Amino acid sequence: MKHSSTIPVLIITLILIGTMLVPGFSATTDTLRVTDSYGLPGQAGTFAIVLSNTTTIKGLYFTLTDFPDSLSVTDVALTTKSANFRVDTTQADGTLKVLMLPVDPAGTLLVPKTNATGDTILMVTVDVADGATGGTTANMTLNNVKMANGTNGVMTFIKDNGKFWFGKKLDVIYNGVVDLFDVLRIVDIALDRGDPPTSYELWAADWDDDGLITVVDIGEAMDQAVAPSSARVTPLSKSAGSVKVSLPALPANFVGKIDVPVTVNTSAALHGLQFELEMESDNYVVGSPSTTSASSGMSIVSRKAGKKLNVIMCGLEGQSVSMGESTVMTIPVTIRKALNETSTISINNAIAGSANGTALQTMTGQSSDVSIVPQTFALHQNSPNPFNMNTTITFDVPSLENGSVPVKMEIFNTRGQLVKTLVDHSKSAGRYTVHWNGSDDYGREVSSGVYFYRFSARDVVLTKKLAIMK
């Protein structure tokens, strides 16, 4: 902390207050403001004292009351605007006292007018106590403000108090990192869903400080969530169920591009998923993940760092993946050199969330029953069957010389009429899943009964039967 004199603060304060009581009253209104700021428990933080004045100032005294014991002032630094002044401070019993006077009372006075928004005249550095309660707020209330002008006249002023937040931007649920659960909570706040947000949540979610919670804030949270960081913290006490996230092994004796499916088996609707993908070899080139029909409308953000790929997926408008087993994304992987045996890509630090930001206990594993590069075209029986307006269909595409093949997946009724086209685009080698919600191409629910689903790829046509029971 900077002290430029040994004269007691109280004596100087009495002198300053006395000079303010002489004739020469200024009717001009000026503003003294404490900026909002934040810091994490156990770390340092800063806040600014900003002055917007239309009058030349000779001296300034103020106190910050409600100043919490969990904030300990370690330094008070002058700026270029107040370079010709000295500052003295004391902190005790929840009050921070600050006095500013010219170094040379007969010399340069403080700021001969300033711009409309004001200028920072002090930067205050504090240590945040380890025991401070994260996700809470402390007020910093201006009181006893005394300003003296160049003729020792008393000045009128406006006070603008500040807040100190124990946390950081975008760490909305305050679990030490910006991760999936913060993203899900920000989405809920933006969509006005779930519990009403606390003042801390509103502040933390508003990354750009525009007073609104928008896709800009959500996007920044997703970007920060995939940045390299420490292990995720999952609030399992709020668990809504469980989910297993699986990847197949990479094939032996294969060179080229394949789409690696990420499969989940969830006991509740999946609103978001985050994980770290780690390669065990430089032989792989990994691209950006893509959604599937099961995760249609959801957004994926990924960031690669060395042999690791950090991925987060969630619905910016509340979309979710239905409970059950499905492929929620595919990750393009190019294998440069054939290996003699199968190899694995491991999933680390996986976390998943359901409705209202509740956690799903998350397990990871390998899909041993899935061939990432099927040997032949295949169409599997839908599941469940019979079903009530929601079923999953799986099909296989083998490795092909030209890399991909046009594929169609269509639903027909017993009269041979086309009801729904589920897939109509090219696919590379891999196993794929597609969902059907029992609607036709116009979005209308079909009636109960027997239907046929047909898979076609060039001259290959495969058909199976399914049934809807409402």
Short mmCIF file of C-alpha atoms in Angstrom, two decimals, residues 73-265:
data_model
loop_
_atom_site.label_atom_id
_atom_site.label_comp_id
_atom_site.label_asym_id
_atom_site.label_seq_id
_atom_site.Cartn_x
_atom_site.Cartn_y
_atom_site.Cartn_z
CA VAL A 73 -6.14 -3.81 0.54
CA THR A 74 -2.54 -4.42 -0.51
CA ASP A 75 -1.90 -1.43 -2.79
CA VAL A 76 -3.47 1.86 -3.83
CA ALA A 77 -1.88 3.20 -6.99
CA LEU A 78 -2.20 6.68 -8.48
CA THR A 79 -2.72 7.14 -12.22
CA THR A 80 -1.47 9.70 -14.73
CA LYS A 81 -4.60 11.74 -13.94
CA SER A 82 -3.64 11.98 -10.27
CA ALA A 83 0.15 11.83 -10.58
CA ASN A 84 0.70 15.12 -8.68
CA PHE A 85 -1.24 13.88 -5.66
CA ARG A 86 -0.51 11.74 -2.67
CA VAL A 87 -2.89 9.16 -1.23
CA ASP A 88 -3.27 7.81 2.30
CA THR A 89 -5.55 4.92 3.29
CA THR A 90 -6.61 3.01 6.38
CA GLN A 91 -8.82 -0.07 6.63
CA ALA A 92 -10.59 -1.14 9.80
CA ASP A 93 -13.98 -2.43 10.98
CA GLY A 94 -15.46 -2.73 7.51
CA THR A 95 -14.45 0.75 6.40
CA LEU A 96 -11.76 1.86 3.95
CA LYS A 97 -10.76 5.54 4.38
CA VAL A 98 -9.06 7.35 1.51
CA LEU A 99 -7.54 10.85 1.46
CA MET A 100 -5.99 12.59 -1.57
CA LEU A 101 -4.08 15.90 -1.44
CA PRO A 102 -1.56 17.61 -3.75
CA VAL A 103 2.06 16.72 -3.09
CA ASP A 104 2.73 20.46 -3.10
CA PRO A 105 -0.35 22.33 -1.80
CA ALA A 106 0.72 25.38 -3.78
CA GLY A 107 1.40 23.37 -6.90
CA THR A 108 -0.68 21.56 -9.49
CA LEU A 109 -4.29 20.82 -8.58
CA LEU A 110 -6.19 17.65 -9.44
CA VAL A 111 -7.41 17.31 -13.02
CA PRO A 112 -8.46 20.60 -14.60
CA LYS A 113 -11.72 19.09 -15.88
CA THR A 114 -12.18 15.70 -17.52
CA ASN A 115 -14.24 13.88 -20.12
CA ALA A 116 -17.90 12.97 -19.69
CA THR A 117 -17.28 9.35 -18.70
CA GLY A 118 -14.64 10.18 -16.13
CA ASP A 119 -11.07 9.15 -15.53
CA THR A 120 -9.56 6.59 -13.20
CA ILE A 121 -7.72 8.36 -10.39
CA LEU A 122 -6.95 5.32 -8.20
CA MET A 123 -6.43 1.59 -8.75
CA VAL A 124 -7.02 -0.44 -5.60
CA THR A 125 -5.55 -3.96 -5.33
CA VAL A 126 -6.99 -6.39 -2.80
CA ASP A 127 -6.31 -9.91 -1.64
CA VAL A 128 -9.44 -12.07 -1.53
CA ALA A 129 -9.49 -14.29 1.55
CA ASP A 130 -9.52 -18.06 1.06
CA GLY A 131 -12.64 -18.24 3.21
CA ALA A 132 -14.67 -15.83 1.06
CA THR A 133 -17.93 -17.38 -0.09
CA GLY A 134 -17.76 -17.97 -3.83
CA GLY A 135 -20.75 -16.90 -5.89
CA THR A 136 -21.70 -14.04 -3.55
CA THR A 137 -21.47 -10.26 -3.72
CA ALA A 138 -20.09 -7.53 -1.46
CA ASN A 139 -21.21 -3.89 -1.64
CA MET A 140 -18.68 -1.06 -1.74
CA THR A 141 -20.65 1.97 -0.58
CA LEU A 142 -19.29 5.51 -0.85
CA ASN A 143 -19.86 7.67 2.23
CA ASN A 144 -18.47 10.87 3.80
CA VAL A 145 -17.36 12.16 0.40
CA LYS A 146 -15.68 15.58 0.66
CA MET A 147 -14.37 17.46 -2.36
CA ALA A 148 -12.64 20.84 -2.27
CA ASN A 149 -12.18 23.03 -5.33
CA GLY A 150 -9.24 25.30 -6.14
CA THR A 151 -10.50 28.04 -3.82
CA ASN A 152 -11.25 25.62 -0.97
CA GLY A 153 -14.97 25.74 -1.75
CA VAL A 154 -17.27 22.85 -0.94
CA MET A 155 -18.38 20.92 -4.04
CA THR A 156 -21.60 19.01 -4.66
CA PHE A 157 -21.26 15.51 -6.05
CA ILE A 158 -23.01 12.31 -7.07
CA LYS A 159 -21.98 8.97 -5.54
CA ASP A 160 -21.99 5.83 -7.65
CA ASN A 161 -21.41 2.74 -5.51
CA GLY A 162 -19.83 -0.50 -6.70
CA LYS A 163 -19.97 -4.23 -6.10
CA PHE A 164 -17.25 -6.83 -5.65
CA TRP A 165 -18.21 -10.28 -6.87
CA PHE A 166 -16.56 -13.35 -5.34
CA GLY A 167 -16.21 -15.36 -8.52
CA LYS A 168 -15.46 -14.70 -12.18
CA LYS A 169 -17.29 -14.04 -15.41
CA LEU A 170 -19.05 -17.07 -16.95
CA ASP A 171 -18.40 -19.30 -13.90
CA VAL A 172 -22.12 -19.01 -13.24
CA ILE A 173 -22.58 -22.00 -10.93
CA TYR A 174 -19.21 -21.29 -9.30
CA ASN A 175 -17.43 -24.62 -9.50
CA GLY A 176 -13.95 -23.24 -10.17
CA VAL A 177 -13.93 -23.55 -13.98
CA VAL A 178 -16.07 -22.52 -16.92
CA ASP A 179 -17.57 -25.76 -18.15
CA LEU A 180 -20.69 -27.44 -19.48
CA PHE A 181 -22.80 -26.71 -16.41
CA ASP A 182 -22.13 -22.98 -16.69
CA VAL A 183 -23.13 -23.10 -20.37
CA LEU A 184 -26.37 -24.95 -19.57
CA ARG A 185 -27.24 -22.50 -16.81
CA ILE A 186 -26.57 -19.49 -19.08
CA VAL A 187 -28.84 -21.06 -21.71
CA ASP A 188 -31.58 -21.46 -19.08
CA ILE A 189 -31.20 -17.83 -18.01
CA ALA A 190 -31.31 -16.64 -21.62
CA LEU A 191 -34.48 -18.68 -22.24
CA ASP A 192 -36.03 -17.69 -18.89
CA ARG A 193 -36.27 -21.30 -17.74
CA GLY A 194 -35.73 -22.97 -14.40
CA ASP A 195 -35.10 -21.14 -11.13
CA PRO A 196 -34.91 -17.32 -11.24
CA PRO A 197 -31.24 -16.27 -11.52
CA THR A 198 -29.46 -14.76 -8.54
CA SER A 199 -27.74 -11.39 -8.85
CA TYR A 200 -24.40 -13.20 -9.07
CA GLU A 201 -25.65 -15.49 -11.85
CA LEU A 202 -26.94 -12.53 -13.85
CA TRP A 203 -23.62 -10.73 -13.48
CA ALA A 204 -21.49 -13.80 -14.28
CA ALA A 205 -23.62 -14.79 -17.29
CA ASP A 206 -23.39 -11.31 -18.83
CA TRP A 207 -19.89 -11.68 -20.25
CA ASP A 208 -19.99 -8.53 -22.39
CA ASP A 209 -21.72 -6.41 -19.70
CA ASP A 210 -24.47 -5.23 -22.05
CA GLY A 211 -27.23 -6.00 -19.57
CA LEU A 212 -28.55 -8.91 -21.67
CA ILE A 213 -27.93 -12.66 -21.68
CA THR A 214 -27.58 -13.58 -25.35
CA VAL A 215 -25.95 -16.02 -27.73
CA VAL A 216 -22.81 -13.86 -27.49
CA ASP A 217 -22.44 -14.78 -23.81
CA ILE A 218 -23.29 -18.43 -24.49
CA GLY A 219 -20.77 -18.61 -27.33
CA GLU A 220 -17.99 -17.15 -25.20
CA ALA A 221 -18.78 -19.62 -22.41
CA MET A 222 -18.54 -22.52 -24.86
CA ASP A 223 -15.23 -21.20 -26.20
CA GLN A 224 -13.79 -20.91 -22.69
CA ALA A 225 -15.15 -24.32 -21.72
CA VAL A 226 -13.06 -26.08 -24.39
CA ALA A 227 -9.88 -24.22 -23.46
CA PRO A 228 -7.27 -26.41 -21.72
CA SER A 229 -8.02 -26.37 -18.00
CA SER A 230 -7.97 -28.44 -14.84
CA ALA A 231 -10.23 -31.44 -14.28
CA ARG A 232 -13.94 -30.70 -14.31
CA VAL A 233 -15.94 -30.53 -11.12
CA THR A 234 -19.27 -32.33 -11.37
CA PRO A 235 -22.00 -31.56 -8.78
CA LEU A 236 -23.14 -35.16 -8.41
CA SER A 237 -25.38 -34.25 -5.47
CA LYS A 238 -27.82 -32.92 -8.09
CA SER A 239 -27.55 -35.98 -10.32
CA ALA A 240 -30.49 -36.55 -12.65
CA GLY A 241 -29.38 -40.00 -13.80
CA SER A 242 -26.46 -41.53 -15.65
CA VAL A 243 -24.93 -41.66 -19.10
CA LYS A 244 -22.23 -43.76 -20.73
CA VAL A 245 -20.15 -42.19 -23.49
CA SER A 246 -18.45 -44.64 -25.86
CA LEU A 247 -16.06 -44.68 -28.81
CA PRO A 248 -15.10 -47.62 -31.03
CA ALA A 249 -11.51 -48.71 -31.55
CA LEU A 250 -9.71 -47.51 -34.65
CA PRO A 251 -9.28 -50.34 -37.15
CA ALA A 252 -6.09 -52.20 -38.00
CA ASN A 253 -4.70 -52.20 -41.55
CA PHE A 254 -6.71 -49.17 -42.61
CA VAL A 255 -5.56 -45.94 -44.25
CA GLY A 256 -7.84 -43.02 -45.03
CA LYS A 257 -10.64 -40.94 -43.53
CA ILE A 258 -13.31 -42.37 -41.26
CA ASP A 259 -16.06 -40.80 -39.17
CA VAL A 260 -15.66 -41.94 -35.57
CA PRO A 261 -19.08 -42.10 -33.86
CA VAL A 262 -19.54 -40.88 -30.30
CA THR A 263 -22.31 -42.96 -28.76
CA VAL A 264 -24.25 -42.25 -25.58
CA ASN A 265 -26.60 -44.39 -23.56
#
